[in-house]
JSON list of C-alpha atoms in Angstrom, two decimals:
[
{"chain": "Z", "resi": 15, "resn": "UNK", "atom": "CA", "xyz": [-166.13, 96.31, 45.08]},
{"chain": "Z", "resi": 16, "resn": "UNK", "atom": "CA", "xyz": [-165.08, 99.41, 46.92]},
{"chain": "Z", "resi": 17, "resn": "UNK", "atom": "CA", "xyz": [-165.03, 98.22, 50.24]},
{"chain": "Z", "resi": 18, "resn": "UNK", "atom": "CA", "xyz": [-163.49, 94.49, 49.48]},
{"chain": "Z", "resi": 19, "resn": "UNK", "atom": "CA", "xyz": [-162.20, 94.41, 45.65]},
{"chain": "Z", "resi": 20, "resn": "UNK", "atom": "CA", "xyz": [-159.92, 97.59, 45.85]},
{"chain": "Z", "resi": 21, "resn": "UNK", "atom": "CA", "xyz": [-158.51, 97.50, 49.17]},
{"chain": "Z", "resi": 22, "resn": "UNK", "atom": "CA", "xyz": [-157.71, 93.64, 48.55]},
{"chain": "Z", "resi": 23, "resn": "UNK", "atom": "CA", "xyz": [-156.03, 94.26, 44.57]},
{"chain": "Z", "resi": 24, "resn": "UNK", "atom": "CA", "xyz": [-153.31, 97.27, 46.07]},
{"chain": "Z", "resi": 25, "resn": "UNK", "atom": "CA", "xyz": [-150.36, 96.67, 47.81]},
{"chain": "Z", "resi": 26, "resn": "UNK", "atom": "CA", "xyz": [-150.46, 99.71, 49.97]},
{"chain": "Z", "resi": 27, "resn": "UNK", "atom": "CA", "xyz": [-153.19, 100.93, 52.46]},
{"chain": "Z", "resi": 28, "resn": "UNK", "atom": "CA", "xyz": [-155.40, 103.72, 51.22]},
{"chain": "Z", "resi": 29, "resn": "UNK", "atom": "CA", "xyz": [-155.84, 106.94, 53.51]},
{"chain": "Z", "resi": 30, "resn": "UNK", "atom": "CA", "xyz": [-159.54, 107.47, 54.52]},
{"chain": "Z", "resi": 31, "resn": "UNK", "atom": "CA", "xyz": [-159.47, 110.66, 52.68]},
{"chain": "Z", "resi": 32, "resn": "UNK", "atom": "CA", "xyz": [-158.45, 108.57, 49.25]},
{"chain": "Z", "resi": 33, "resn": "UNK", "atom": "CA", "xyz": [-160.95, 105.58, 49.66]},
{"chain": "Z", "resi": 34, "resn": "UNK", "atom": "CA", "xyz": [-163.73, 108.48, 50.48]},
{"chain": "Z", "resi": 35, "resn": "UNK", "atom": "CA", "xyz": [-163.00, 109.44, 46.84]},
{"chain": "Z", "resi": 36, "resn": "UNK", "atom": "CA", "xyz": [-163.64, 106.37, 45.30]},
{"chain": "Z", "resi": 37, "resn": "UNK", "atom": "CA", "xyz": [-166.92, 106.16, 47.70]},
{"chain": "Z", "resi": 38, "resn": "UNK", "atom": "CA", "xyz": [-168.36, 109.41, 46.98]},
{"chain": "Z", "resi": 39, "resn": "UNK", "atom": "CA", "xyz": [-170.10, 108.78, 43.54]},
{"chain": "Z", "resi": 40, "resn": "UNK", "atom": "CA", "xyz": [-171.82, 105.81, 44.96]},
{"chain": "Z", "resi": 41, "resn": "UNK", "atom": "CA", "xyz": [-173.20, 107.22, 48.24]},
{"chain": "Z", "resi": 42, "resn": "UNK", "atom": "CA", "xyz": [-176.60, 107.08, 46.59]},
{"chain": "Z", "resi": 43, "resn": "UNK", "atom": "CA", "xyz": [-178.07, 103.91, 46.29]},
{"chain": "Z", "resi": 44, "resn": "UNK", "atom": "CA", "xyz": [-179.33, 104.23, 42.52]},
{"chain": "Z", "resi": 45, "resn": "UNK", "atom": "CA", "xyz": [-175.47, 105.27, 41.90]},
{"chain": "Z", "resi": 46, "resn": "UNK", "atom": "CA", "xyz": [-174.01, 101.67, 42.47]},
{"chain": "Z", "resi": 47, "resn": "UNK", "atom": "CA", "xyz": [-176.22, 100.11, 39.15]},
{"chain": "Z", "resi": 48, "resn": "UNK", "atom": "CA", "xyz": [-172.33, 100.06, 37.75]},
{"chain": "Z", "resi": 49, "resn": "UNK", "atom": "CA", "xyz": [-170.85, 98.49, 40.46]},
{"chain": "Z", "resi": 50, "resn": "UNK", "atom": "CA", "xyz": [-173.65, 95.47, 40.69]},
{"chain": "Z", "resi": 51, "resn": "UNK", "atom": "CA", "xyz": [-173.67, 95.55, 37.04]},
{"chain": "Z", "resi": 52, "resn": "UNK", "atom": "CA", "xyz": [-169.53, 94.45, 36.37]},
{"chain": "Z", "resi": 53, "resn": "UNK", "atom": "CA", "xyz": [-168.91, 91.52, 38.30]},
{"chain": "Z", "resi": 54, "resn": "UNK", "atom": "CA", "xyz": [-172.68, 89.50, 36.70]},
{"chain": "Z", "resi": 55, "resn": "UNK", "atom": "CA", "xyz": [-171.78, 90.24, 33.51]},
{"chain": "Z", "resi": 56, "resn": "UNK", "atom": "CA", "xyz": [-167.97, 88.88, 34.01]},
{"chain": "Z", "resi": 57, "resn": "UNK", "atom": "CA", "xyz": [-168.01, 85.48, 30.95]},
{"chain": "Z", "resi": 58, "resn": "UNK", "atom": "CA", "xyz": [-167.97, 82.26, 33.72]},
{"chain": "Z", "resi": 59, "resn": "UNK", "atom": "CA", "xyz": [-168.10, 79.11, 33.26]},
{"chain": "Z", "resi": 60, "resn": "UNK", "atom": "CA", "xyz": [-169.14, 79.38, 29.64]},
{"chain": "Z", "resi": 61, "resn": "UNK", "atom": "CA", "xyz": [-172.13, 81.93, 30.76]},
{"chain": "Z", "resi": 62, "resn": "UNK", "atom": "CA", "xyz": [-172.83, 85.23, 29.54]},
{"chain": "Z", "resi": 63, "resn": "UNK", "atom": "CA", "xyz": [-172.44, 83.76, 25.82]},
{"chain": "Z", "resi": 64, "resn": "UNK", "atom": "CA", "xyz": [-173.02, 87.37, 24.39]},
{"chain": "Z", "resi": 65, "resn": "UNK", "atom": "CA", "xyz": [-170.03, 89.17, 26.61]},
{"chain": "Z", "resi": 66, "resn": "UNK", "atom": "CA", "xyz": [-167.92, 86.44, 25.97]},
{"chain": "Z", "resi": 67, "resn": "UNK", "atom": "CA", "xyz": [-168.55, 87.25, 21.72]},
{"chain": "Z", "resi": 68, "resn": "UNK", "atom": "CA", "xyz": [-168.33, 90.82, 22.26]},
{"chain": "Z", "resi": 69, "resn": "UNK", "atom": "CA", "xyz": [-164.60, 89.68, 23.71]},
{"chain": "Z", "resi": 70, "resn": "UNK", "atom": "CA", "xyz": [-163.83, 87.11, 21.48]},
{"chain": "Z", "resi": 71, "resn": "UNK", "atom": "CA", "xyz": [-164.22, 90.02, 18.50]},
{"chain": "Z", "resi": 72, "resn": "UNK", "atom": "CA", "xyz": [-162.12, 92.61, 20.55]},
{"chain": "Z", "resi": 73, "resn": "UNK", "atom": "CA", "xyz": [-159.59, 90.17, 21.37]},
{"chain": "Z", "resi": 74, "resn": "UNK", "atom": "CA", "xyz": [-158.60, 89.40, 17.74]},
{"chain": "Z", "resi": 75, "resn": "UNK", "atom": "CA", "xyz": [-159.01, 92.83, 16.41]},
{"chain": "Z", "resi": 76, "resn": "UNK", "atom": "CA", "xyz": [-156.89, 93.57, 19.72]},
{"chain": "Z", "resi": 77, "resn": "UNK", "atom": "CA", "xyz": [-154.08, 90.76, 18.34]},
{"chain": "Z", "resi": 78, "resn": "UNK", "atom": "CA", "xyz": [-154.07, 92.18, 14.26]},
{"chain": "Z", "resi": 79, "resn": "UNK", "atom": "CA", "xyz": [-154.30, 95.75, 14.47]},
{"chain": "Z", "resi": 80, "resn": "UNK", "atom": "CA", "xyz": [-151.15, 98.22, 14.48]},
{"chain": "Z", "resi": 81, "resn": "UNK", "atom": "CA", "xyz": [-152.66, 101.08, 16.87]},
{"chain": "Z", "resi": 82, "resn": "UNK", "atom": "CA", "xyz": [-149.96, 101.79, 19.59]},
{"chain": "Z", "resi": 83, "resn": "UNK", "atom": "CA", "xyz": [-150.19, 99.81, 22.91]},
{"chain": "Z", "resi": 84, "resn": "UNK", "atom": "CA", "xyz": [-148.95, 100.45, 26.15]},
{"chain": "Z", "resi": 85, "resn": "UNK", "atom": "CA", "xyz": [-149.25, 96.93, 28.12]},
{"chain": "Z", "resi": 86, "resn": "UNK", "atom": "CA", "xyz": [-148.56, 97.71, 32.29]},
{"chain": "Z", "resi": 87, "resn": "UNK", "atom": "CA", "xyz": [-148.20, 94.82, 33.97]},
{"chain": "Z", "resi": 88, "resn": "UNK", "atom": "CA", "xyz": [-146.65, 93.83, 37.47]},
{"chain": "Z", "resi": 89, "resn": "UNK", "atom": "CA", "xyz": [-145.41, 90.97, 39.64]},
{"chain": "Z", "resi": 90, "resn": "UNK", "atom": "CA", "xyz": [-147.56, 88.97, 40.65]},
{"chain": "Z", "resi": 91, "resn": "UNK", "atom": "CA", "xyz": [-150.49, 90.85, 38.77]},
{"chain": "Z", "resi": 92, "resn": "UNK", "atom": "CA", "xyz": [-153.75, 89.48, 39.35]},
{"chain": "Z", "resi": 93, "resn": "UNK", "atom": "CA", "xyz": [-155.30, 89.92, 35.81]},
{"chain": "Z", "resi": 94, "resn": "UNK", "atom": "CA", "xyz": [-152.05, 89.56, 34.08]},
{"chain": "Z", "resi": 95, "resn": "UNK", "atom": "CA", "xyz": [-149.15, 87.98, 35.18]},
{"chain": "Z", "resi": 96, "resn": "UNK", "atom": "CA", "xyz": [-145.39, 88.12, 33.64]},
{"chain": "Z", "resi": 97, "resn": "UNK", "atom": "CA", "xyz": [-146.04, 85.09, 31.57]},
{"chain": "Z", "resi": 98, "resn": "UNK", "atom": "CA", "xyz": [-149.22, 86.70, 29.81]},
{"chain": "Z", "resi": 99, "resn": "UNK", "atom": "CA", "xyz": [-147.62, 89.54, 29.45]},
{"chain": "Z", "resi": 100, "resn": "UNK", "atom": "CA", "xyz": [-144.51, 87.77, 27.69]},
{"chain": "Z", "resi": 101, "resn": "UNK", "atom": "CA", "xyz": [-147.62, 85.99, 25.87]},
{"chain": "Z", "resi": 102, "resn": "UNK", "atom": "CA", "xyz": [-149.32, 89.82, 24.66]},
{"chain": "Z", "resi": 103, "resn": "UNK", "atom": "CA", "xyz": [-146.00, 90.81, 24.26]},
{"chain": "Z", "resi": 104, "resn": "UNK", "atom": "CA", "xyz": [-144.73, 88.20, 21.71]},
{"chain": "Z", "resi": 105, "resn": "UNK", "atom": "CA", "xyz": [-148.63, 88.43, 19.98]},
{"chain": "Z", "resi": 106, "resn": "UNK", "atom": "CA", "xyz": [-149.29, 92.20, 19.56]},
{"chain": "Z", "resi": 107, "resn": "UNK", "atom": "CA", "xyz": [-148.41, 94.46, 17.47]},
{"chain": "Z", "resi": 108, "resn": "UNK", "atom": "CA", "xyz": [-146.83, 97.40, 17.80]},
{"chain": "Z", "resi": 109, "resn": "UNK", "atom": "CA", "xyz": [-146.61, 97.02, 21.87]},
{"chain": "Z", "resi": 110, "resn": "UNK", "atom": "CA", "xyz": [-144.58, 98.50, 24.08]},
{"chain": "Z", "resi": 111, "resn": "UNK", "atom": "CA", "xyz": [-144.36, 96.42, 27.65]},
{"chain": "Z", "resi": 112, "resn": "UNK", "atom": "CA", "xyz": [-143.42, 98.02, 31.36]},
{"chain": "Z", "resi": 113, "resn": "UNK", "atom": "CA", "xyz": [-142.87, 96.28, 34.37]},
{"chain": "Z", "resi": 114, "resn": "UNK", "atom": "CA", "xyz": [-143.67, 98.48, 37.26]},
{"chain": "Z", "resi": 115, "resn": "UNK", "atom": "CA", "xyz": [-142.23, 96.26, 39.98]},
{"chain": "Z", "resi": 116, "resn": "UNK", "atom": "CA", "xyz": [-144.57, 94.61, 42.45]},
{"chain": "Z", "resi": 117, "resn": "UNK", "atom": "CA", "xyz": [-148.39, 95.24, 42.25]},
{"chain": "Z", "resi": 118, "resn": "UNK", "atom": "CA", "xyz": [-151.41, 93.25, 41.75]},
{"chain": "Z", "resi": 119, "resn": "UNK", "atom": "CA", "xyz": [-154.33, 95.06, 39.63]},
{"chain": "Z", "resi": 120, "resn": "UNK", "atom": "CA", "xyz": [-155.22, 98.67, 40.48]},
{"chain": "Z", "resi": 121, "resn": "UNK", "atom": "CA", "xyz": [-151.29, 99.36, 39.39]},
{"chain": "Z", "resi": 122, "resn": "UNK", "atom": "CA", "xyz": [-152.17, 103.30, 39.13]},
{"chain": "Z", "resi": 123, "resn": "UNK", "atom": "CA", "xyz": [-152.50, 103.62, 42.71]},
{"chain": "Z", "resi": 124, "resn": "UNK", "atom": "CA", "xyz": [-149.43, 101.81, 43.55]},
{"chain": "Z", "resi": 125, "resn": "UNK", "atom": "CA", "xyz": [-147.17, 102.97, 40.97]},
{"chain": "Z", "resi": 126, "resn": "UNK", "atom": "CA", "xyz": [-149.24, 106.50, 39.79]},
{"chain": "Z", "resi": 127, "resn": "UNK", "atom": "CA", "xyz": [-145.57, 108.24, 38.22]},
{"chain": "Z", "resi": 128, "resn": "UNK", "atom": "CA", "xyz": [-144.58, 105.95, 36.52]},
{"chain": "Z", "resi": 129, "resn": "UNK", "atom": "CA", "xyz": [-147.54, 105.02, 35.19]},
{"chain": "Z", "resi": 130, "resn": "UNK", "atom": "CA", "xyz": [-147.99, 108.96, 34.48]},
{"chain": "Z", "resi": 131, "resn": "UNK", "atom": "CA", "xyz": [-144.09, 108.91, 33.26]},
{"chain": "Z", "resi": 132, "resn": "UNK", "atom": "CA", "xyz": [-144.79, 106.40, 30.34]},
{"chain": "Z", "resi": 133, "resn": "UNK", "atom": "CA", "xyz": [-147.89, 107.83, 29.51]},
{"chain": "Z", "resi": 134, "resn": "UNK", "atom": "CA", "xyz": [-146.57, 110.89, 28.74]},
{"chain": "Z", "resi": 135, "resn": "UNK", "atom": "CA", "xyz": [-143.78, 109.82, 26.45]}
]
């Protein structure tokens, strides 16, 4: 995930001193449970019946509920591209949607201010 996943989902390079950072919890080998544990319980191909439930009941609550939303989103995006986002955007309630520009998925370290900027309002 570190080494491949991250480096892969950014448009610009990390230093060495940044992707250190994200290294240093998992230098111990009992550390990285988390990072095994993600991707096998990702819902594919209709496995993983229980995750995909647990989902299924967050997305609608997600889709009825009036809490405040920020949705980021970027162009391309990986996870979510400008015509889901138009999609979340038409569907939720009580959503606010920003386009940071260009980015893929880890949009906080290509875009951290504004990110922080809209956060903050």
């Amino acid at each position: 995930m570190i080494e491949r996943v991250l480096p892969n989902a950014l448009l610009r390079t990390l230093t060495q001193v940044e992707h250190d950072a994200y290294r240093s919890p998992f230098l111990d080998k009992e550390a990285r449970e988390p990072l095994f544990r993600v991707p096998n319980e990702l819902t594919i191909e209709g496995k993983r019946a229980d995750v995909w439930e647990i989902w299924e009941r967050f997305y609608k609550w997600l889709l009825r509920n009036e809490v405040p939303k920020l949705l980021f989103w970027a162009k391309p995006g990986r996870l979510v591209t400008e015509e889901q986002a138009a999609w979340y955007l038409e569907r939720l309630k009580n959503v606010k949607g920003v386009c940071v520009g260009v980015g893929l998925h880890f949009l906080e370290e290509d875009h951290p201010r504004r990110l922080g900027t809209e956060i903050s309002r």
